[in-house]
Amino acid sequence: VYALFPYVASSNISSPKNHQQAYIYGTVEKREAYGNAGAFELNGSSGTVWVVWNGTMPADGQKVLLHGTIESS
């Protein structure tokens, strides 16, 4: 397991607060590419979260620990 540091996350995890700092541990389930950036869905114990990411994408099925800021639209 290694840590990733996303710059934006939007989530449907239980009771998120906008601009709240969060740590989420889970398994990468889906990945989407958007030009030079991308996003992946992380499934953790409290639900799923889509993470917008501008670095090397983790592999499907990989377990990761995220620390980031929740941003909802």
CSV table of C-alpha atoms in Angstrom, one decimal, residues 27-56:
chain,number,residue,atom,x,y,z
A,27,THR,CA,-9.6,-0.4,-3.3
A,28,VAL,CA,-9.4,1.2,-6.8
A,29,GLU,CA,-12.4,-0.1,-8.8
A,30,LYS,CA,-12.7,2.1,-11.9
A,31,ARG,CA,-10.4,4.5,-13.7
A,32,GLU,CA,-11.1,7.2,-16.3
A,33,ALA,CA,-8.6,9.2,-18.3
A,34,TYR,CA,-9.2,13.0,-19.0
A,35,GLY,CA,-6.3,14.3,-21.1
A,36,ASN,CA,-3.3,14.7,-18.9
A,37,ALA,CA,-5.4,14.0,-15.8
A,38,GLY,CA,-7.7,11.3,-14.7
A,39,ALA,CA,-10.1,10.0,-12.0
A,40,PHE,CA,-10.6,6.8,-10.2
A,41,GLU,CA,-13.3,5.4,-8.0
A,42,LEU,CA,-12.1,4.2,-4.5
A,43,ASN,CA,-14.3,1.8,-2.6
A,44,GLY,CA,-13.7,2.0,1.2
A,45,SER,CA,-15.5,0.9,4.3
A,46,SER,CA,-17.8,4.0,4.4
A,47,GLY,CA,-18.7,3.9,0.7
A,48,THR,CA,-17.2,5.1,-2.6
A,49,VAL,CA,-15.4,8.2,-3.6
A,50,TRP,CA,-14.3,9.5,-7.0
A,51,VAL,CA,-10.9,11.1,-6.9
A,52,VAL,CA,-9.6,13.6,-9.6
A,53,TRP,CA,-5.9,12.9,-10.0
A,54,ASN,CA,-3.1,14.5,-12.0
A,55,GLY,CA,-0.4,11.9,-11.3
A,56,THR,CA,0.4,8.3,-12.2
